[in-house]
One Martini backbone bead per residue (centre of mass of N, CA, C, O) as a GRO file, in nm:
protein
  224
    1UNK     BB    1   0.100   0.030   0.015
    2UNK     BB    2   0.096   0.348   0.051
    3UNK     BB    3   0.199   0.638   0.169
    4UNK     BB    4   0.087   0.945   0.185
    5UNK     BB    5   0.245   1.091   0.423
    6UNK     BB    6   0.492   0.958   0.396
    7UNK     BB    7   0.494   0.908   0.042
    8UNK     BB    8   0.355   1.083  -0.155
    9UNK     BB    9   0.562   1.209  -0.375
   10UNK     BB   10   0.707   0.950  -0.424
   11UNK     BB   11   0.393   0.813  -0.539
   12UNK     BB   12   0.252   1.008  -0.733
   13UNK     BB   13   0.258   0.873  -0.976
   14UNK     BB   14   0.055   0.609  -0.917
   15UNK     BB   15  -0.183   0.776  -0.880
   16UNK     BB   16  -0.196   0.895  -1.142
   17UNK     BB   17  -0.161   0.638  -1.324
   18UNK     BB   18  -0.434   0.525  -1.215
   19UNK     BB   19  -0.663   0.831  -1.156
   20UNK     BB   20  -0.511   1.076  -1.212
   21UNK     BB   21  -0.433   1.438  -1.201
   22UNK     BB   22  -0.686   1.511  -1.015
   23UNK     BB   23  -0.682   1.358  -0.805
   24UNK     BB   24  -0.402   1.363  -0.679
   25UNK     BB   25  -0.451   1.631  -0.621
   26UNK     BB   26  -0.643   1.609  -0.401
   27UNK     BB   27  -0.493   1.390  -0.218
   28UNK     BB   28  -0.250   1.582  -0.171
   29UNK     BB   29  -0.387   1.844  -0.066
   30UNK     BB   30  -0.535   1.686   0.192
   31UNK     BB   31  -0.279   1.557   0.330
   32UNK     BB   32  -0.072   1.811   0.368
   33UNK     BB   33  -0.276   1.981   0.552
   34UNK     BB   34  -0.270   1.712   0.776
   35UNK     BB   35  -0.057   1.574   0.867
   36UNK     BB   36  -0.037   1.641   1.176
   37UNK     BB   37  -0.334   1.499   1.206
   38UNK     BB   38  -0.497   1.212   1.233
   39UNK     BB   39  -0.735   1.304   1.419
   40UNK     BB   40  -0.828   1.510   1.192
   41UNK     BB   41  -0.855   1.374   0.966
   42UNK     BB   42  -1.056   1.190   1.045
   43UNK     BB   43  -1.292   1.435   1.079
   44UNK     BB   44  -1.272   1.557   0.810
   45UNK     BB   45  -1.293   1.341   0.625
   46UNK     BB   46  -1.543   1.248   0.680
   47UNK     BB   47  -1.707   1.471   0.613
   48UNK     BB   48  -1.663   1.518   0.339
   49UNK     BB   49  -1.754   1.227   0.246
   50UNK     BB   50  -2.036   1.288   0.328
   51UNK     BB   51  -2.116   1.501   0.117
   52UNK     BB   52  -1.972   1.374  -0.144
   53UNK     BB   53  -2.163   1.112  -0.136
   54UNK     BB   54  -2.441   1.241  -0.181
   55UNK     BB   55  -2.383   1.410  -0.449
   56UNK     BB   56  -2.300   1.123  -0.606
   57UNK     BB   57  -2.600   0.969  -0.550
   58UNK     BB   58  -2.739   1.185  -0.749
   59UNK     BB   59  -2.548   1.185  -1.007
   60UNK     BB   60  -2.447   0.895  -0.977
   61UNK     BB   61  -2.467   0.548  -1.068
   62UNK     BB   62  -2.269   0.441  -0.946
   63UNK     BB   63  -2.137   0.284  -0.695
   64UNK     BB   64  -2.079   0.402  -0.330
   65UNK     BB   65  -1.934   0.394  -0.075
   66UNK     BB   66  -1.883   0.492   0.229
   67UNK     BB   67  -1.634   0.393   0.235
   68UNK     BB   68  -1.374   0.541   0.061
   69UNK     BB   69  -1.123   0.348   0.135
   70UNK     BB   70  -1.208   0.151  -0.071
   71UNK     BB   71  -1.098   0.299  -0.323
   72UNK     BB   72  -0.837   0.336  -0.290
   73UNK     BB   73  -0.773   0.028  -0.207
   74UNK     BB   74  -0.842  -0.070  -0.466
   75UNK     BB   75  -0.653   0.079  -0.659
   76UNK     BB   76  -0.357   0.002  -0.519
   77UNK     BB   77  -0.409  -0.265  -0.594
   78UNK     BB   78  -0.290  -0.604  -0.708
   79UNK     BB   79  -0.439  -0.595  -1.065
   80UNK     BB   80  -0.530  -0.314  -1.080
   81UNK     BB   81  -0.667  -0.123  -1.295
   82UNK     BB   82  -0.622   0.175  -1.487
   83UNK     BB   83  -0.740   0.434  -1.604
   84UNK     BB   84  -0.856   0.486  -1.903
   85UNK     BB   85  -0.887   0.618  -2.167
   86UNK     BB   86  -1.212   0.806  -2.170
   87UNK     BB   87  -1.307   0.710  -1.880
   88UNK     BB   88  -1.505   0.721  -1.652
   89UNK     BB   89  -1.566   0.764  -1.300
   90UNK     BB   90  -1.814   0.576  -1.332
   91UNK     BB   91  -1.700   0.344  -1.501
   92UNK     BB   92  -1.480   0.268  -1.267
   93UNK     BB   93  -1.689   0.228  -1.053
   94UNK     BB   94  -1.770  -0.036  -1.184
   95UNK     BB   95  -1.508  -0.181  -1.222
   96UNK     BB   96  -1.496  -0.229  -0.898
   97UNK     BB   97  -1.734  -0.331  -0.824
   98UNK     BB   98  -1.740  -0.587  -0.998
   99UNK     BB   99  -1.395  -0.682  -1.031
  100UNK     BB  100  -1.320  -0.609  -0.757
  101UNK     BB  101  -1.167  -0.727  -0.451
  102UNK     BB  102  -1.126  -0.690  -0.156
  103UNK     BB  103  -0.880  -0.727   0.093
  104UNK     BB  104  -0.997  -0.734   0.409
  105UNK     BB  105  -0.782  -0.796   0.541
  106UNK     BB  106  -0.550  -0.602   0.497
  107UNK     BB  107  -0.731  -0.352   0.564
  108UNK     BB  108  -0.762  -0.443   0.854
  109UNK     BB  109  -0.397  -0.367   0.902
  110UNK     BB  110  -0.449  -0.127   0.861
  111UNK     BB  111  -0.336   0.172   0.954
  112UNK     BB  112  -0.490   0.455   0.980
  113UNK     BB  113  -0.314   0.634   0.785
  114UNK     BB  114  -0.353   0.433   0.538
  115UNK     BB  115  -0.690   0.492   0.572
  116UNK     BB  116  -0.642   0.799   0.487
  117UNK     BB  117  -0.474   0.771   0.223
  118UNK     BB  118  -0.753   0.579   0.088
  119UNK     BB  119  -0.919   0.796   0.108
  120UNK     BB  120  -0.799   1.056  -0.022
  121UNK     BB  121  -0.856   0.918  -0.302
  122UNK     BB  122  -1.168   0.830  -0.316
  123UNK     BB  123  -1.224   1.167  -0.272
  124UNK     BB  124  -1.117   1.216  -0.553
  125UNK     BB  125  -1.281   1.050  -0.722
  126UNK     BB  126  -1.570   1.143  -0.641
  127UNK     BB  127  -1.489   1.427  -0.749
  128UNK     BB  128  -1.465   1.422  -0.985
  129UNK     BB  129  -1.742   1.211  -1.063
  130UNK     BB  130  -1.891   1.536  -1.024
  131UNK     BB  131  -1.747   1.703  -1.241
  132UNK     BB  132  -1.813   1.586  -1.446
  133UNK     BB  133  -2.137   1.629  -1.399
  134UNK     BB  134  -2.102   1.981  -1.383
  135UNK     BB  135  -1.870   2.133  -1.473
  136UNK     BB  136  -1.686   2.135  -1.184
  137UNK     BB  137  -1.424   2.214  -1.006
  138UNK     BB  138  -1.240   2.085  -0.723
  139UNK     BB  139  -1.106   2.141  -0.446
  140UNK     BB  140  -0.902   2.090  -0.163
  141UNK     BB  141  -0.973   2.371  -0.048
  142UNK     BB  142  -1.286   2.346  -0.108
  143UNK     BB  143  -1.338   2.123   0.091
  144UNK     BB  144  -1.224   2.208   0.313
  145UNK     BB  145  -1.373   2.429   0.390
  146UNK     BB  146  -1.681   2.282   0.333
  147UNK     BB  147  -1.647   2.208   0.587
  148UNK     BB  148  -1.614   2.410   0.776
  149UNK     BB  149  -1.888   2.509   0.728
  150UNK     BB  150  -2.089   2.272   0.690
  151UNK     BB  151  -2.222   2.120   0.429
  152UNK     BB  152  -2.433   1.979   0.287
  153UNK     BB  153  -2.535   1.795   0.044
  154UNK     BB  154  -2.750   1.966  -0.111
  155UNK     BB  155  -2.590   2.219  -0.090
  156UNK     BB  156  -2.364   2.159  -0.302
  157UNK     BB  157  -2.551   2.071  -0.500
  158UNK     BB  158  -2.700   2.353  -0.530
  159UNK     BB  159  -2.404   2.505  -0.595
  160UNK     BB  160  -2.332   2.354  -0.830
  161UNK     BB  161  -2.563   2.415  -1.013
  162UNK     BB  162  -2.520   2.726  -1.021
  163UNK     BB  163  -2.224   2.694  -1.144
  164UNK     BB  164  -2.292   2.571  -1.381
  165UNK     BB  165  -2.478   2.746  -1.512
  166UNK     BB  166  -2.319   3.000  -1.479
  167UNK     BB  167  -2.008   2.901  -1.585
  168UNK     BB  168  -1.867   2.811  -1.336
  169UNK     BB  169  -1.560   2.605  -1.278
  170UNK     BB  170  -1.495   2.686  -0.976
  171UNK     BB  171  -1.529   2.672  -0.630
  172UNK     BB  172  -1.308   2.883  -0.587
  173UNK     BB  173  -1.519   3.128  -0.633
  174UNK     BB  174  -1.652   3.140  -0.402
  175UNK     BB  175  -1.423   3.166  -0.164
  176UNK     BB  176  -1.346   3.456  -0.326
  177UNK     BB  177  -1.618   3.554  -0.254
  178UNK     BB  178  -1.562   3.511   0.104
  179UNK     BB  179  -1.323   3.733   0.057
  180UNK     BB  180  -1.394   3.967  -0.137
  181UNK     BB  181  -1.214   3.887  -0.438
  182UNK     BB  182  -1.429   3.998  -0.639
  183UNK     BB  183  -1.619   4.167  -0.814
  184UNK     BB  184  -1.894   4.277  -0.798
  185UNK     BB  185  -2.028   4.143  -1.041
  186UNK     BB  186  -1.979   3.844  -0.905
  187UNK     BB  187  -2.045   3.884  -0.662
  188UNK     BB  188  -2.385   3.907  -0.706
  189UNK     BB  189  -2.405   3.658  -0.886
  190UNK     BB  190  -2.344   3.451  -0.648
  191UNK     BB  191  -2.525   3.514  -0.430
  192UNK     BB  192  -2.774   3.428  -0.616
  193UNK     BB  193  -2.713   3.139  -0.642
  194UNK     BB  194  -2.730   3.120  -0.281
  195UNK     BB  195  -3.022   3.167  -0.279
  196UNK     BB  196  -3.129   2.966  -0.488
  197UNK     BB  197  -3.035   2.713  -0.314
  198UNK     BB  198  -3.146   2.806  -0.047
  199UNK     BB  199  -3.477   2.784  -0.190
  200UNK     BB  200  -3.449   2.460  -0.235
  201UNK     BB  201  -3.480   2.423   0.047
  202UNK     BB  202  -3.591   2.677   0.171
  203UNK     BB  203  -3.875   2.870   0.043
  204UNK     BB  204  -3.883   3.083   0.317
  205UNK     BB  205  -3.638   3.241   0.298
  206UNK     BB  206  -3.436   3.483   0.343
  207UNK     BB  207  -3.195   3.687   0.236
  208UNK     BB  208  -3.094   3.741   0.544
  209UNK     BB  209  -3.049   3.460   0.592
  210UNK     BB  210  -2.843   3.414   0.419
  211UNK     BB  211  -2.650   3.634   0.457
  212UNK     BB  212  -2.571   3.483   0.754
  213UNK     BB  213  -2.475   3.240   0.646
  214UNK     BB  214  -2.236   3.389   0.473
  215UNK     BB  215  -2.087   3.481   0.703
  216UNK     BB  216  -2.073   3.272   0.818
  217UNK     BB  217  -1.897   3.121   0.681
  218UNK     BB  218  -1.628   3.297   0.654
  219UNK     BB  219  -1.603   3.280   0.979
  220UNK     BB  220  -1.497   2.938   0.927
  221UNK     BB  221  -1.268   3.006   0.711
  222UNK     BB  222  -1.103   3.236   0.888
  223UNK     BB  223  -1.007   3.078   1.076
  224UNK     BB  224  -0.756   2.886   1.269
   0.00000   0.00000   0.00000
């Protein structure tokens, strides 16, 4: 099994070729910033997983674990192919869950760091397979971020939708709108699809509810 906390880099050529160079930036992105605290890893990557789970389970037709490590892992193992050139990532999702069968002895023998290295891989590949269906790439930061919120899966699915209707590519846009980093007239752009989006939650809400909800926001991307 690769360790991706403590030989990621050295690695890293490994997990491109597996699952492509979408998935390893998300997962090395996720792994570098946790690096520090496998218990923190651990309650972060869970939130992550469980969003983005929902939102996948949405989009994606293809089974998709609850527990994320296990796609990580099977994608490791031995004899498993790597993602073919122009294959989708839920038809690898099929080709995982069909073909592949987990070495549940070995998974279990894993250390907590391996099976959170293995979850980052996991977690990387769910986001991709997100990204296809929505054209909006996500980033290991606006991951980080998007748990700090406490997004739920709905919110996430309808702020993807609204950023993908609107055009715009990456979800890093968001952040910068929360950092108050955009021009005036993307500022008031986003609002608007925040507020489309949680008014698709609750159709009573008011723009200064939401409007609190975004403070909230901020105020929780740039704790320390």
């Amino acid at each position: 099994m690769l360790g991706l906390f403590s030989t990621l880099f050295s690695g890293i050529s490994a997990v491109i070729n597996a699952v492509g160079i979408a998935v390893a930036k998300v997962a090395t992105g996720l792994s570098g910033a946790l690096s520090a605290s496998v218990e923190l890893a651990k309650v972060v990557f869970d939130g992550i997983s469980r969003t983005v789970v929902d939102v996948a389970k949405v989009l994606v037709s293809a089974p998709i674990p609850d527990d994320l490590g296990v796609l990580g892992a099977k994608v490791i193992q031995e004899n498993t192919r790597p993602i073919e050139a122009g294959e989708s990532m839920e038809d690898y999702f099929n080709y995982l869950h069909n073909e592949v069968e987990l070495d549940r002895e070995k998974y279990a023998q894993l250390s907590e760091q391996e099976k959170l290295d293995c979850k980052s891989i996991g977690i990387g590949m769910v986001t991709e397979s997100v990204s296809e269906k929505t054209d909006v790439t996500i980033s290991s930061d606006f991951l980080l971020n998007m748990q700090k919120m406490d997004l739920s899966g709905a919110q996430m699915l309808n702020y993807l939708k609204g950023f993908s209707n609107a055009g715009f590519e990456s979800m890093d846009t968001m952040t910068k709108f929360l950092k108050g980093n955009l021009p005036d007239g993307k500022m008031s752009e986003i609002f608007n699809i925040i507020v489309d989006a949680e008014k698709k939650i609750n159709s009573n809400i008011s723009e200064k509810e939401v409007f609190n909800k975004i403070l909230d926001m901020k105020e929780s991307i740039n704790e320390v």
